[in-house]
């Protein structure tokens, strides 16, 4: 049987030994309890990696200290946490800036669309003016009166007051003109373009005017004729029906009773050379 002998307290405390026992060989063997250490090299790990050990009291202290203690104990994780702390607010600020820029781009796009509409309208007006100037040059400086539109050698007046077909004919005659007579495809396209620009608003809705032309159905001869008595050629356009008078609306030729009240188009020759 082995026997145990206590080591003197001062010797054990000085050397860090807690107890001894008698070995079978008759000597003493000491049971050594290592003193607490902060770091210990682990076999098989790279030389630059240390395994961190904490005593029970140190772990409790670190837990109470919070994140700062974790960063201090684990230096390898601190750069990532510091990056997250720094980059988080920066990313938030950038996101807010992107949203603000997107709103500004949207507002600018809305303004651009409105400006394009204004530019398109101005281009139409400039195109009409240029056409009139060019036409006047080709026609030996032919001119039309104020508020009359020119195309080739003719001047056109688009009325703003409505009358029946026969009263419209009389109104044109009173100003040395006649209800419009369409002779060419070019003239037809010109009239369609001018009519499409003339609209009115009623109860918040937009409507196109209906303009009387000089075309009417002659029951005596059973055919469509112009106001000056010349026959109509179906090669220019088709006229639906076989009665009434013809009018133009949104570029289409339509017919209805001559007693209806509509606005009208007067036509007369342009003046040449100031005559």
CSV table of C-alpha atoms in Angstrom, one decimal:
chain,number,residue,atom,x,y,z
A,1,UNK,CA,0.0,0.0,0.0
A,2,UNK,CA,1.2,3.4,-0.9
A,3,UNK,CA,1.1,6.2,1.6
A,4,UNK,CA,0.5,9.9,1.0
A,5,UNK,CA,2.4,12.6,2.7
A,6,UNK,CA,1.4,16.3,2.6
A,7,UNK,CA,4.0,18.7,1.3
A,8,UNK,CA,4.7,21.6,3.5
A,9,UNK,CA,2.4,24.4,2.6
A,10,UNK,CA,5.1,26.9,1.9
A,11,UNK,CA,7.0,24.6,-0.4
A,12,UNK,CA,3.9,23.6,-2.3
A,13,UNK,CA,2.7,27.2,-2.6
A,14,UNK,CA,6.0,28.3,-3.7
A,15,UNK,CA,6.4,25.8,-6.4
A,16,UNK,CA,2.7,25.5,-7.4
A,17,UNK,CA,2.4,21.9,-6.2
A,18,UNK,CA,-0.9,20.8,-4.5
A,19,UNK,CA,-0.2,17.2,-3.4
A,20,UNK,CA,2.3,14.4,-3.5
A,21,UNK,CA,2.1,10.6,-3.3
A,22,UNK,CA,4.6,7.9,-2.6
A,23,UNK,CA,5.6,6.0,-5.7
A,24,UNK,CA,6.1,2.2,-5.7
A,25,UNK,CA,9.8,2.7,-6.0
A,26,UNK,CA,9.8,4.4,-2.7
A,27,UNK,CA,10.2,8.0,-3.9
A,28,UNK,CA,7.9,10.9,-4.0
A,29,UNK,CA,6.0,12.0,-7.1
A,30,UNK,CA,4.4,15.3,-7.4
A,31,UNK,CA,1.0,16.1,-9.0
A,32,UNK,CA,1.4,19.4,-10.7
A,33,UNK,CA,-1.5,21.8,-11.4
A,34,UNK,CA,-0.4,24.4,-13.9
A,35,UNK,CA,-0.8,28.0,-13.1
A,36,UNK,CA,-3.5,29.9,-15.2
A,37,UNK,CA,-2.1,31.2,-18.4
A,38,UNK,CA,-3.5,33.5,-21.0
A,39,UNK,CA,-2.2,31.8,-24.1
A,40,UNK,CA,-0.7,28.4,-25.0
A,41,UNK,CA,0.8,27.2,-28.2
A,42,UNK,CA,-1.1,24.2,-29.6
A,43,UNK,CA,0.8,21.5,-31.3
A,44,UNK,CA,0.1,21.2,-35.0
A,45,UNK,CA,-1.0,24.8,-35.5
A,46,UNK,CA,0.9,27.4,-37.4
A,47,UNK,CA,3.5,29.4,-35.5
A,48,UNK,CA,1.4,32.7,-35.9
A,49,UNK,CA,-1.8,31.3,-34.4
A,50,UNK,CA,-2.3,31.2,-30.7
A,51,UNK,CA,-5.2,29.5,-28.9
A,52,UNK,CA,-6.8,31.8,-26.3
A,53,UNK,CA,-7.7,30.4,-23.0
A,54,UNK,CA,-9.7,32.1,-20.4
A,55,UNK,CA,-10.0,31.4,-16.7
A,56,UNK,CA,-13.5,31.3,-15.3
A,57,UNK,CA,-13.1,34.7,-13.7
A,58,UNK,CA,-11.8,36.3,-16.9
A,59,UNK,CA,-14.7,34.9,-19.0
A,60,UNK,CA,-17.2,36.3,-16.6
A,61,UNK,CA,-15.5,39.7,-16.7
A,62,UNK,CA,-15.4,39.7,-20.5
A,63,UNK,CA,-19.1,38.8,-20.7
A,64,UNK,CA,-19.9,41.8,-18.5
A,65,UNK,CA,-17.6,44.1,-20.5
A,66,UNK,CA,-19.6,43.5,-23.7
A,67,UNK,CA,-18.5,43.7,-27.4
A,68,UNK,CA,-15.4,45.7,-26.5
A,69,UNK,CA,-14.0,42.7,-24.5
A,70,UNK,CA,-14.8,40.3,-27.4
A,71,UNK,CA,-12.9,42.5,-29.8
A,72,UNK,CA,-10.0,42.7,-27.4
A,73,UNK,CA,-9.9,38.9,-26.9
A,74,UNK,CA,-10.4,38.0,-30.5
A,75,UNK,CA,-8.2,40.4,-32.5
A,76,UNK,CA,-8.6,38.3,-35.7
A,77,UNK,CA,-12.4,39.3,-35.9
A,78,UNK,CA,-12.0,43.0,-35.2
A,79,UNK,CA,-11.3,44.3,-38.8
A,80,UNK,CA,-14.6,42.8,-40.1
A,81,UNK,CA,-16.6,44.2,-37.3
A,82,UNK,CA,-15.0,47.6,-37.6
A,83,UNK,CA,-15.6,47.5,-41.4
A,84,UNK,CA,-19.3,46.7,-40.8
A,85,UNK,CA,-19.6,49.6,-38.3
A,86,UNK,CA,-18.0,52.1,-40.7
A,87,UNK,CA,-19.5,50.9,-44.0
A,88,UNK,CA,-23.1,50.5,-42.7
A,89,UNK,CA,-23.9,54.2,-42.3
A,90,UNK,CA,-22.1,55.0,-45.6
A,91,UNK,CA,-24.2,52.4,-47.5
A,92,UNK,CA,-27.4,53.9,-45.9
A,93,UNK,CA,-26.3,57.4,-47.0
A,94,UNK,CA,-25.6,56.2,-50.6
A,95,UNK,CA,-29.0,54.5,-50.8
A,96,UNK,CA,-30.7,57.8,-49.8
A,97,UNK,CA,-28.7,59.7,-52.4
A,98,UNK,CA,-29.7,57.2,-55.1
A,99,UNK,CA,-33.4,57.5,-54.2
A,100,UNK,CA,-33.2,61.3,-54.3
A,101,UNK,CA,-31.4,61.2,-57.7
A,102,UNK,CA,-34.1,58.8,-59.1
A,103,UNK,CA,-36.8,61.2,-58.0
A,104,UNK,CA,-35.0,64.1,-59.8
A,105,UNK,CA,-34.5,62.1,-62.9
A,106,UNK,CA,-38.3,61.3,-63.0
A,107,UNK,CA,-39.2,64.9,-62.5
A,108,UNK,CA,-36.9,65.9,-65.3
A,109,UNK,CA,-38.4,63.3,-67.6
A,110,UNK,CA,-41.9,64.7,-67.0
A,111,UNK,CA,-40.7,68.2,-67.8
A,112,UNK,CA,-38.9,66.9,-70.9
A,113,UNK,CA,-42.2,65.3,-72.2
A,114,UNK,CA,-44.0,68.6,-71.8
A,115,UNK,CA,-41.2,70.5,-73.5
A,116,UNK,CA,-41.3,68.0,-76.4
A,117,UNK,CA,-45.0,68.6,-76.9
A,118,UNK,CA,-44.4,72.4,-77.0
A,119,UNK,CA,-41.5,71.9,-79.5
A,120,UNK,CA,-43.7,69.7,-81.7
A,121,UNK,CA,-46.4,72.3,-81.8
A,122,UNK,CA,-43.9,75.0,-82.6
A,123,UNK,CA,-42.4,72.8,-85.4
A,124,UNK,CA,-45.9,72.5,-86.9
A,125,UNK,CA,-46.4,76.2,-86.9
A,126,UNK,CA,-42.9,76.8,-88.4
A,127,UNK,CA,-43.5,74.2,-91.0
A,128,UNK,CA,-46.8,75.8,-92.1
A,129,UNK,CA,-45.1,79.2,-92.2
A,130,UNK,CA,-42.2,77.8,-94.3
A,131,UNK,CA,-44.6,76.1,-96.6
A,132,UNK,CA,-46.5,79.4,-97.2
A,133,UNK,CA,-43.2,81.3,-97.8
A,134,UNK,CA,-41.9,78.6,-100.2
A,135,UNK,CA,-45.2,78.4,-102.0
A,136,UNK,CA,-45.4,82.1,-102.4
A,137,UNK,CA,-41.9,82.1,-104.0
A,138,UNK,CA,-42.8,79.4,-106.4
A,139,UNK,CA,-46.0,81.2,-107.4
A,140,UNK,CA,-44.3,84.4,-108.3
A,141,UNK,CA,-44.7,85.9,-104.8
A,142,UNK,CA,-48.5,85.2,-104.5
A,143,UNK,CA,-50.0,86.5,-101.3
A,144,UNK,CA,-53.1,85.9,-99.2
A,145,UNK,CA,-55.0,88.3,-96.9
A,146,UNK,CA,-54.6,88.3,-93.2
A,147,UNK,CA,-56.1,85.2,-91.5
A,148,UNK,CA,-56.1,83.3,-94.7
A,149,UNK,CA,-53.9,80.2,-95.3
A,150,UNK,CA,-52.2,79.6,-98.6
A,151,UNK,CA,-51.6,76.4,-100.5
A,152,UNK,CA,-50.2,76.6,-104.1
A,153,UNK,CA,-52.2,79.4,-105.9
A,154,UNK,CA,-55.2,79.4,-103.5
A,155,UNK,CA,-56.1,81.0,-100.2
A,156,UNK,CA,-58.4,79.4,-97.6
A,157,UNK,CA,-60.4,80.8,-94.8
A,158,UNK,CA,-61.6,78.4,-92.0
A,159,UNK,CA,-64.7,79.9,-90.4
A,160,UNK,CA,-65.5,79.9,-86.7
A,161,UNK,CA,-69.2,80.4,-87.0
A,162,UNK,CA,-71.7,77.7,-88.0
A,163,UNK,CA,-74.2,78.0,-90.9
A,164,UNK,CA,-76.2,75.7,-93.1
A,165,UNK,CA,-74.6,74.6,-96.4
A,166,UNK,CA,-76.5,77.1,-98.5
A,167,UNK,CA,-75.9,80.0,-96.0
A,168,UNK,CA,-72.2,79.0,-95.9
A,169,UNK,CA,-72.1,79.3,-99.7
A,170,UNK,CA,-73.6,82.8,-99.5
A,171,UNK,CA,-71.1,83.8,-96.8
A,172,UNK,CA,-68.2,82.8,-99.0
A,173,UNK,CA,-69.7,84.6,-102.0
A,174,UNK,CA,-70.0,87.8,-100.0
A,175,UNK,CA,-66.2,87.9,-99.6
A,176,UNK,CA,-65.4,87.1,-103.2
A,177,UNK,CA,-64.8,83.4,-102.5
A,178,UNK,CA,-66.7,80.1,-102.8
A,179,UNK,CA,-67.1,77.0,-100.7
A,180,UNK,CA,-63.9,75.0,-101.1
A,181,UNK,CA,-63.4,72.8,-104.2
A,182,UNK,CA,-60.8,70.0,-104.0
A,183,UNK,CA,-59.0,69.5,-107.2
A,184,UNK,CA,-55.8,67.5,-106.3
A,185,UNK,CA,-54.5,65.0,-103.8
A,186,UNK,CA,-52.0,67.6,-102.5
A,187,UNK,CA,-54.8,70.0,-101.8
A,188,UNK,CA,-56.8,67.3,-100.0
A,189,UNK,CA,-53.8,66.5,-97.8
A,190,UNK,CA,-53.4,70.2,-97.0
A,191,UNK,CA,-57.0,70.5,-95.9
A,192,UNK,CA,-56.8,67.4,-93.8
A,193,UNK,CA,-53.8,68.8,-92.0
A,194,UNK,CA,-55.4,72.1,-91.3
A,195,UNK,CA,-58.6,70.6,-90.1
A,196,UNK,CA,-56.8,68.3,-87.7
A,197,UNK,CA,-55.4,71.3,-85.9
A,198,UNK,CA,-58.8,73.0,-85.3
A,199,UNK,CA,-60.6,71.6,-82.3
A,200,UNK,CA,-62.9,72.8,-79.5
A,201,UNK,CA,-63.6,71.8,-76.0
A,202,UNK,CA,-67.0,71.1,-74.5
A,203,UNK,CA,-67.7,69.8,-71.0
A,204,UNK,CA,-64.0,69.0,-70.6
A,205,UNK,CA,-63.8,66.9,-73.8
A,206,UNK,CA,-62.1,67.8,-77.0
A,207,UNK,CA,-63.9,67.6,-80.3
A,208,UNK,CA,-63.0,68.2,-84.0
A,209,UNK,CA,-64.9,70.7,-86.1
A,210,UNK,CA,-67.0,69.6,-89.1
A,211,UNK,CA,-66.3,71.8,-92.1
A,212,UNK,CA,-68.7,72.2,-95.1
A,213,UNK,CA,-67.1,71.7,-98.5
A,214,UNK,CA,-68.5,72.8,-101.8
A,215,UNK,CA,-69.6,69.3,-102.7
A,216,UNK,CA,-73.4,68.5,-102.8
A,217,UNK,CA,-75.6,65.9,-104.4
A,218,UNK,CA,-77.6,67.3,-107.4
A,219,UNK,CA,-80.9,65.5,-107.6
A,220,UNK,CA,-81.6,66.8,-111.1
A,221,UNK,CA,-78.6,65.1,-112.7
A,222,UNK,CA,-78.3,62.3,-110.0
A,223,UNK,CA,-74.7,62.9,-109.2
A,224,UNK,CA,-72.3,64.7,-106.9
A,225,UNK,CA,-71.2,68.2,-108.1
A,226,UNK,CA,-69.2,71.1,-106.8
A,227,UNK,CA,-70.8,74.5,-105.9
A,228,UNK,CA,-69.5,76.0,-109.2
A,229,UNK,CA,-71.4,73.3,-111.2
A,230,UNK,CA,-68.3,71.2,-112.1
A,231,UNK,CA,-68.6,67.4,-111.8
A,232,UNK,CA,-67.0,65.5,-109.0
A,233,UNK,CA,-64.3,62.9,-109.7
A,234,UNK,CA,-64.3,59.8,-107.5
A,235,UNK,CA,-60.6,59.3,-108.2
A,236,UNK,CA,-59.8,61.9,-105.5
A,237,UNK,CA,-61.9,60.3,-102.7
A,238,UNK,CA,-65.1,58.3,-102.1
A,239,UNK,CA,-68.3,59.9,-101.0
A,240,UNK,CA,-70.7,57.8,-99.0
A,241,UNK,CA,-74.4,57.9,-99.9
A,242,UNK,CA,-76.3,59.7,-102.6
A,243,UNK,CA,-77.9,62.7,-100.9
A,244,UNK,CA,-77.2,65.8,-98.9
A,245,UNK,CA,-73.9,67.8,-98.7
A,246,UNK,CA,-70.3,66.7,-98.0
A,247,UNK,CA,-68.3,67.9,-95.0
A,248,UNK,CA,-64.8,67.1,-93.6
A,249,UNK,CA,-64.1,66.0,-90.1
A,250,UNK,CA,-60.7,64.7,-88.8
A,251,UNK,CA,-59.6,64.2,-92.4
A,252,UNK,CA,-62.7,62.1,-93.5
A,253,UNK,CA,-65.3,63.0,-96.0
A,254,UNK,CA,-68.8,62.5,-94.7
A,255,UNK,CA,-72.3,63.5,-95.8
A,256,UNK,CA,-75.4,64.8,-94.0
A,257,UNK,CA,-78.4,67.0,-94.5
A,258,UNK,CA,-77.6,70.3,-96.1
A,259,UNK,CA,-79.8,72.0,-93.4
A,260,UNK,CA,-77.3,71.1,-90.6
A,261,UNK,CA,-75.3,73.9,-89.2
A,262,UNK,CA,-71.5,73.5,-89.4
A,263,UNK,CA,-68.5,75.7,-89.9
A,264,UNK,CA,-67.2,76.0,-93.4
A,265,UNK,CA,-64.1,76.6,-95.7
A,266,UNK,CA,-64.0,79.4,-98.2
A,267,UNK,CA,-61.5,79.4,-101.1
A,268,UNK,CA,-60.3,82.1,-103.5
A,269,UNK,CA,-57.3,82.6,-105.8
A,270,UNK,CA,-54.2,84.1,-104.3
A,271,UNK,CA,-53.0,87.6,-105.4
A,272,UNK,CA,-49.9,87.9,-107.5
A,273,UNK,CA,-47.3,90.7,-107.6
A,274,UNK,CA,-49.3,92.9,-105.2
A,275,UNK,CA,-52.3,93.0,-107.6
